GROMACS .gro file of C-alpha atoms in nm:
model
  243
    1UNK     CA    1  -7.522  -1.297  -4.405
    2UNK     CA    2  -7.381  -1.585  -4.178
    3UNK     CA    3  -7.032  -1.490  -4.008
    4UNK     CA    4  -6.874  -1.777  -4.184
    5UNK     CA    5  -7.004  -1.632  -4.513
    6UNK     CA    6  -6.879  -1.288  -4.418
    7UNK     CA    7  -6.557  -1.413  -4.358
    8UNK     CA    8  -6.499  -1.605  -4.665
    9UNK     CA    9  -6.619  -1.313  -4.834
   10UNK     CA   10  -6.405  -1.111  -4.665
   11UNK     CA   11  -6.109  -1.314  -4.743
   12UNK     CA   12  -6.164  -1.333  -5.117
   13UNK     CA   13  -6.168  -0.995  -5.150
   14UNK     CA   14  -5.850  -0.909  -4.966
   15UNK     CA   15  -5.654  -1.195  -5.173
   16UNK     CA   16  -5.813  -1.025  -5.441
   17UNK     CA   17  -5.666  -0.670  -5.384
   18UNK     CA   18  -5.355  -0.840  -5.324
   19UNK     CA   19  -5.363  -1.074  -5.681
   20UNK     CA   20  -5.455  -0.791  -5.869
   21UNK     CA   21  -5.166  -0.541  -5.751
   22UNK     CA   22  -4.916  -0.852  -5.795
   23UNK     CA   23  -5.059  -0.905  -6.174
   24UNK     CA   24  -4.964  -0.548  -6.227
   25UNK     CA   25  -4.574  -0.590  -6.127
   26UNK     CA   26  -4.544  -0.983  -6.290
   27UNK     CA   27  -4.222  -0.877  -6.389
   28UNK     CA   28  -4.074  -0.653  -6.093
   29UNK     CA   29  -3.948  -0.905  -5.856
   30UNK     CA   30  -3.852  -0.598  -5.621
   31UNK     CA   31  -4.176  -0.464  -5.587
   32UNK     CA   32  -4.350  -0.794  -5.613
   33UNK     CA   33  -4.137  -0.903  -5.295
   34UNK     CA   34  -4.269  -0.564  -5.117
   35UNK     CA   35  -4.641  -0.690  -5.207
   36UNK     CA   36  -4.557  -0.972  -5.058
   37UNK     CA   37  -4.501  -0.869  -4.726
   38UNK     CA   38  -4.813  -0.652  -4.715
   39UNK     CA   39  -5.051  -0.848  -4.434
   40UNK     CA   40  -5.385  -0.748  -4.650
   41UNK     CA   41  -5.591  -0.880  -4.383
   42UNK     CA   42  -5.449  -0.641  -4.123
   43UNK     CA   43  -5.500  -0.295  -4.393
   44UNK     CA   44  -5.794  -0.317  -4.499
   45UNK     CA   45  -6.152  -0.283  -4.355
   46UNK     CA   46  -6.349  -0.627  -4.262
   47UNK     CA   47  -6.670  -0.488  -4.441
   48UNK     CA   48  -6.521  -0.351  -4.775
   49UNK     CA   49  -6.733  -0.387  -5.139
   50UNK     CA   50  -6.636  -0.447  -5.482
   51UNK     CA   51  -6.659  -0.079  -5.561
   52UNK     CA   52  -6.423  -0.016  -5.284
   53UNK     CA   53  -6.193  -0.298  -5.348
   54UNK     CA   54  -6.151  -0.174  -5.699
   55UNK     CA   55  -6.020   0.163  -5.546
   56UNK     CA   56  -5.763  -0.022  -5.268
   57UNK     CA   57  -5.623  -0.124  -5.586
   58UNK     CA   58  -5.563   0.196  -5.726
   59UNK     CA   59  -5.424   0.358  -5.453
   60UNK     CA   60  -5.210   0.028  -5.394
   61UNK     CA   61  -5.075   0.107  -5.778
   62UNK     CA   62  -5.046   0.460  -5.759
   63UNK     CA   63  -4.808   0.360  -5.443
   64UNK     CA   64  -4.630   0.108  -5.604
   65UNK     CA   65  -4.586   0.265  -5.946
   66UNK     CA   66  -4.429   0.564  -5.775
   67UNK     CA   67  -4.215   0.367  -5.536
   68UNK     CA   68  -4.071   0.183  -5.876
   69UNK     CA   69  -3.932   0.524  -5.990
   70UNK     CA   70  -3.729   0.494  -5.699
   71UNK     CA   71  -3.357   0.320  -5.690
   72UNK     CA   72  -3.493  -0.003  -5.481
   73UNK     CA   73  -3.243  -0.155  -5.321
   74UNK     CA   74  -3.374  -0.431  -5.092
   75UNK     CA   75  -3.112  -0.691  -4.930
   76UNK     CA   76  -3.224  -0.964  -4.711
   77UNK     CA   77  -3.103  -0.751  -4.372
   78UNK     CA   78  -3.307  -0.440  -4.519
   79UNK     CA   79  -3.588  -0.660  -4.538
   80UNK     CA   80  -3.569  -0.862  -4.207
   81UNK     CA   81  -3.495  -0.509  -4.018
   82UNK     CA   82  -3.814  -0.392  -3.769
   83UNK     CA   83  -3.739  -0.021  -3.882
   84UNK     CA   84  -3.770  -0.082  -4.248
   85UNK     CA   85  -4.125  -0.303  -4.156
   86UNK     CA   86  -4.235  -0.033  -3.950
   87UNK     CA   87  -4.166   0.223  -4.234
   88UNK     CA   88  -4.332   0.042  -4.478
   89UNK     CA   89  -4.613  -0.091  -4.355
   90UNK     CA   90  -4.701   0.226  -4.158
   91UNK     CA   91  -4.679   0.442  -4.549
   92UNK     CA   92  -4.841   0.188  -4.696
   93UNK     CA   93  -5.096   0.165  -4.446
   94UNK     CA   94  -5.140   0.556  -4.456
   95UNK     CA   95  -5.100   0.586  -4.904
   96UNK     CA   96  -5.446   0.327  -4.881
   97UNK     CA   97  -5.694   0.557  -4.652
   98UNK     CA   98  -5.539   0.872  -4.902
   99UNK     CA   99  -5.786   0.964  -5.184
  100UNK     CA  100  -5.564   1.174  -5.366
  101UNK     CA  101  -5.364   1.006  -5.586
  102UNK     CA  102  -5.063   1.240  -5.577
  103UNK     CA  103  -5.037   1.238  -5.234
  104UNK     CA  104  -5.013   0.859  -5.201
  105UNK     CA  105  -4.701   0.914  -5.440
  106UNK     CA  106  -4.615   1.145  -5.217
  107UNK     CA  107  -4.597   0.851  -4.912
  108UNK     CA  108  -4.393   0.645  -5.177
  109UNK     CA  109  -4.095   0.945  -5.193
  110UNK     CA  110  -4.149   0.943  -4.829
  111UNK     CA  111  -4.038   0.590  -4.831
  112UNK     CA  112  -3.823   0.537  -5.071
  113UNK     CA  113  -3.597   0.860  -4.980
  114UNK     CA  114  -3.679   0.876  -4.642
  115UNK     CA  115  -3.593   0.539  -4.542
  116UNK     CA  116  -3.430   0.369  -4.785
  117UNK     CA  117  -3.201   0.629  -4.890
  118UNK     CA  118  -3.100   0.720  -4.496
  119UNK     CA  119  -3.223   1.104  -4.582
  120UNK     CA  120  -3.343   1.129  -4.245
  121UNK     CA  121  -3.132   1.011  -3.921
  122UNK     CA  122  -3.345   0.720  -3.779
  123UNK     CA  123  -3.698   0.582  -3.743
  124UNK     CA  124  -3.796   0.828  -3.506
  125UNK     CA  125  -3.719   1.091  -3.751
  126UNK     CA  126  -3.915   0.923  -4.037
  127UNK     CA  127  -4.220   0.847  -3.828
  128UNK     CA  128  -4.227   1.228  -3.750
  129UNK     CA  129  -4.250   1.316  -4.125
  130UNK     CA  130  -4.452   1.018  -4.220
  131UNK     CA  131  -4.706   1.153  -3.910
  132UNK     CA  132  -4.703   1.514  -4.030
  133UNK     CA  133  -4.775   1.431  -4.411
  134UNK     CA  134  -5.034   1.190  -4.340
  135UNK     CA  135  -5.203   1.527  -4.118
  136UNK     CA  136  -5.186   1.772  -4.386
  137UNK     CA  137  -5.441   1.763  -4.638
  138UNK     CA  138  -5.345   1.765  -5.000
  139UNK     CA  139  -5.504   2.138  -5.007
  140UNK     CA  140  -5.314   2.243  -4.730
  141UNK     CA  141  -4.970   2.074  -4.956
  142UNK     CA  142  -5.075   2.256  -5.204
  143UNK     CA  143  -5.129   2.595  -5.007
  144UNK     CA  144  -4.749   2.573  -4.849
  145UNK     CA  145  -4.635   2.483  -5.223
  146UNK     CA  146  -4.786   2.831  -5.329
  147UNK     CA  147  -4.601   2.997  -5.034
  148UNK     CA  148  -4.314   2.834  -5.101
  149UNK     CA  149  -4.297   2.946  -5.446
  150UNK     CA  150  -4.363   3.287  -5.302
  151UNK     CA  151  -4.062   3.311  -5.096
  152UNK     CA  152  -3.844   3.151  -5.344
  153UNK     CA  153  -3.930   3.458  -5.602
  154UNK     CA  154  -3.905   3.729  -5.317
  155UNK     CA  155  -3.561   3.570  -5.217
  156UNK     CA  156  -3.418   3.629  -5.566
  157UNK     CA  157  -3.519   4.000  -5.520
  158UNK     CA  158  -3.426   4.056  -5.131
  159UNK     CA  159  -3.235   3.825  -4.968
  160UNK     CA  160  -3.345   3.925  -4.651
  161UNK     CA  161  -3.549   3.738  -4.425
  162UNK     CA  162  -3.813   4.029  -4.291
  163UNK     CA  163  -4.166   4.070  -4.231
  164UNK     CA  164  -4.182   4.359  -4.523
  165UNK     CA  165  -4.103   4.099  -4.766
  166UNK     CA  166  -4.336   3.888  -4.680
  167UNK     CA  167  -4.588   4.207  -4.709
  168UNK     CA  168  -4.495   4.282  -5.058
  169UNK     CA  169  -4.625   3.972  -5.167
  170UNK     CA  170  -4.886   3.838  -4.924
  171UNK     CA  171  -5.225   3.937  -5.088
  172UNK     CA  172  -5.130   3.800  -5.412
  173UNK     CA  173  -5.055   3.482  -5.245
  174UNK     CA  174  -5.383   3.555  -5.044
  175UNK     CA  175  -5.576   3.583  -5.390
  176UNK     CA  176  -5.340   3.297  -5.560
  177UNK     CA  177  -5.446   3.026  -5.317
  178UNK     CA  178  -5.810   3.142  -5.357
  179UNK     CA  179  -5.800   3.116  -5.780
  180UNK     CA  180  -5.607   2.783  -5.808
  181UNK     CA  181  -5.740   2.544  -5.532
  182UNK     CA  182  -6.107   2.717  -5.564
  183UNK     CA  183  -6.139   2.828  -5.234
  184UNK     CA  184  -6.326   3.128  -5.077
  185UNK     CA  185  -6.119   3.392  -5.012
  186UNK     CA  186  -6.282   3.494  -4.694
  187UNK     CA  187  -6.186   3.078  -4.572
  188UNK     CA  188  -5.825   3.149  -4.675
  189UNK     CA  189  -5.668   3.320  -4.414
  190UNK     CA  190  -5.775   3.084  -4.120
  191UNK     CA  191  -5.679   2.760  -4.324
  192UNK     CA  192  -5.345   2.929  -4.378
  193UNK     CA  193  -5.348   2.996  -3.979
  194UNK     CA  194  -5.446   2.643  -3.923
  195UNK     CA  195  -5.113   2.505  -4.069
  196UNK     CA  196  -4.944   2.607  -3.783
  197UNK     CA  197  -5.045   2.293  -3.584
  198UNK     CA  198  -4.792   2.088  -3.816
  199UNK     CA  199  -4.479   2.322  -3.745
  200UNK     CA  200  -4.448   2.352  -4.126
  201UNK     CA  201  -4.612   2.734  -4.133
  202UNK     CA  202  -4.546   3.003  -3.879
  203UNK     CA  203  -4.696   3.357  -3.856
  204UNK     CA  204  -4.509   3.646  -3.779
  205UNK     CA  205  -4.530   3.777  -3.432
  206UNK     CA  206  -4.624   4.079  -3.337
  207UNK     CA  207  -4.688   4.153  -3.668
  208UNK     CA  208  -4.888   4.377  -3.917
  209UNK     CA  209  -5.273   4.242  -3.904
  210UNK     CA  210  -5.604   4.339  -4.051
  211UNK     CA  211  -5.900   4.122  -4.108
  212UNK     CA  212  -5.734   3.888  -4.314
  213UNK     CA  213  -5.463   3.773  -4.036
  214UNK     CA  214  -5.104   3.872  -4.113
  215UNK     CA  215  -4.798   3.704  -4.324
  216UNK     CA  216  -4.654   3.412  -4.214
  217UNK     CA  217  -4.362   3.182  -4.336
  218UNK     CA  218  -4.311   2.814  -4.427
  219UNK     CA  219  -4.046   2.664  -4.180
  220UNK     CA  220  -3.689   2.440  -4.187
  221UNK     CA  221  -3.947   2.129  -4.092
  222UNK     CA  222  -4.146   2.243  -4.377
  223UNK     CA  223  -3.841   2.277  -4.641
  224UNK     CA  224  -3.731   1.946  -4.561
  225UNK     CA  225  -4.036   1.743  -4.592
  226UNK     CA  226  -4.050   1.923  -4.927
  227UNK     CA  227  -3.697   1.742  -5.005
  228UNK     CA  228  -3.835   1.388  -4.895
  229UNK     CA  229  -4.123   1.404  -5.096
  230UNK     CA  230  -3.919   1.570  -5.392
  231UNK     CA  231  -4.244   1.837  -5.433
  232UNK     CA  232  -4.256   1.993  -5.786
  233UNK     CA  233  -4.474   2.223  -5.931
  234UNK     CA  234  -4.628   1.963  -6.135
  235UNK     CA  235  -4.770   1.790  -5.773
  236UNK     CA  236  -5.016   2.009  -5.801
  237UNK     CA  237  -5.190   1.818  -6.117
  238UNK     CA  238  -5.479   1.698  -5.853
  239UNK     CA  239  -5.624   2.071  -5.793
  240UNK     CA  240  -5.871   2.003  -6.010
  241UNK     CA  241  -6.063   1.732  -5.746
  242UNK     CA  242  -6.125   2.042  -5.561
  243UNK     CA  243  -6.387   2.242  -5.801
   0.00000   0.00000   0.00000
């Protein structure tokens, strides 16, 4: 194909994506206006197929549709501000190259309390939480959900933050996360272990261990990323893409 075909291929299908998410929100001037401002051109790939285009636009819905639920309040400052462009186009950006579908809703809370409701202090601040989302798989979410729900039961039963707690419950958690997101249980522990890197899981030190690794916690970071994204039990609808 000549380069000036490829490019006015290339072209038609961006304008496409973009035409086809607009004909979804005809009557949303909000979120049309957001749409708007999307630079197509810069997001997505030069070499990109029908198939592929056809899936932009569901991701770009899933976004949008979420980011709707929101309260969206946009004034003309908000708008013409460099922290609320970086914000956006930087979730967006990340929601498109995110198969799961509840994750890229996930990017849309991000956004929309994040940001736009001032939950977190500044742009630095959101671009930390934006960075460790967009690192943790949707397993891995759904792994520190499981924990989570873990320590919320053993905190209604001992309010004390120990190791021993953690040991009452740990291989049931261990055996949990295996059952539910169909994983082997001899991979569990060290994907658990690996969730350190994003300071939202921390193992006890100096702690019991056998060949399954010992108990570790969800942290503070952890807890309020949790908040941002307003994670529910029924986030974890997409398990099922992991048979």
């Amino acid at each position: 194909m000549e380069k000036k075909e490829l490019a006015q291929s290339d072209k038609f299908v961006k304008n496409n994506v973009k035409m086809s998410i607009l004909e979804e929100y005809k009557n949303n001037t909000v979120v049309r206006g957001l749409i708007q401002l999307v630079p197509f051109g810069g997001l997505i790939d030069t070499m990109v197929t029908t198939s592929y285009q056809n899936i932009l636009v569901d991701r770009s819905i899933a976004f949008f549709e979420e980011l709707n639920k929101g309260n969206l309040m946009l004034t003309p400052e908000v708008i013409e501000s460099e922290d609320f462009l970086h914000a956006y186009f930087s979730t967006y950006k990340a929601a498109l190259y995110t198969r799961q579908r509840q994750k890229i809703r996930f990017f849309s809370r991000l956004l929309c309390n994040g940001h736009l409701e001032q939950k977190v202090r500044d742009i630095n601040e959101y671009d930390d939480y934006l960075k460790i989302l967009d690192e943790l798989s949707y397993r891995e979410i759904c792994i520190l959900h499981i924990l989570y729900e873990f320590e919320q039961s053993a905190e209604r039963v001992e309010s004390q933050f120990s190791m021993q707690k953690y040991l009452n419950f740990w291989n049931e958690f261990l055996e949990r996360v295996s059952t539910d997101l169909y994983i082997d249980s001899g991979e569990v522990p060290g994907l658990i272990n690996r969730l350190s890197r994003t300071g939202c899981y921390s193992e006890f030190a100096g702690g019991y261990m056998d060949h399954r690794g010992g108990p570790g916690h969800t942290t503070g970071l952890y807890q309020k990323l949790v908040e941002l994204i307003q994670m529910k039990k029924q986030d974890l609808s997409d398990i099922k893409n992991f048979k």
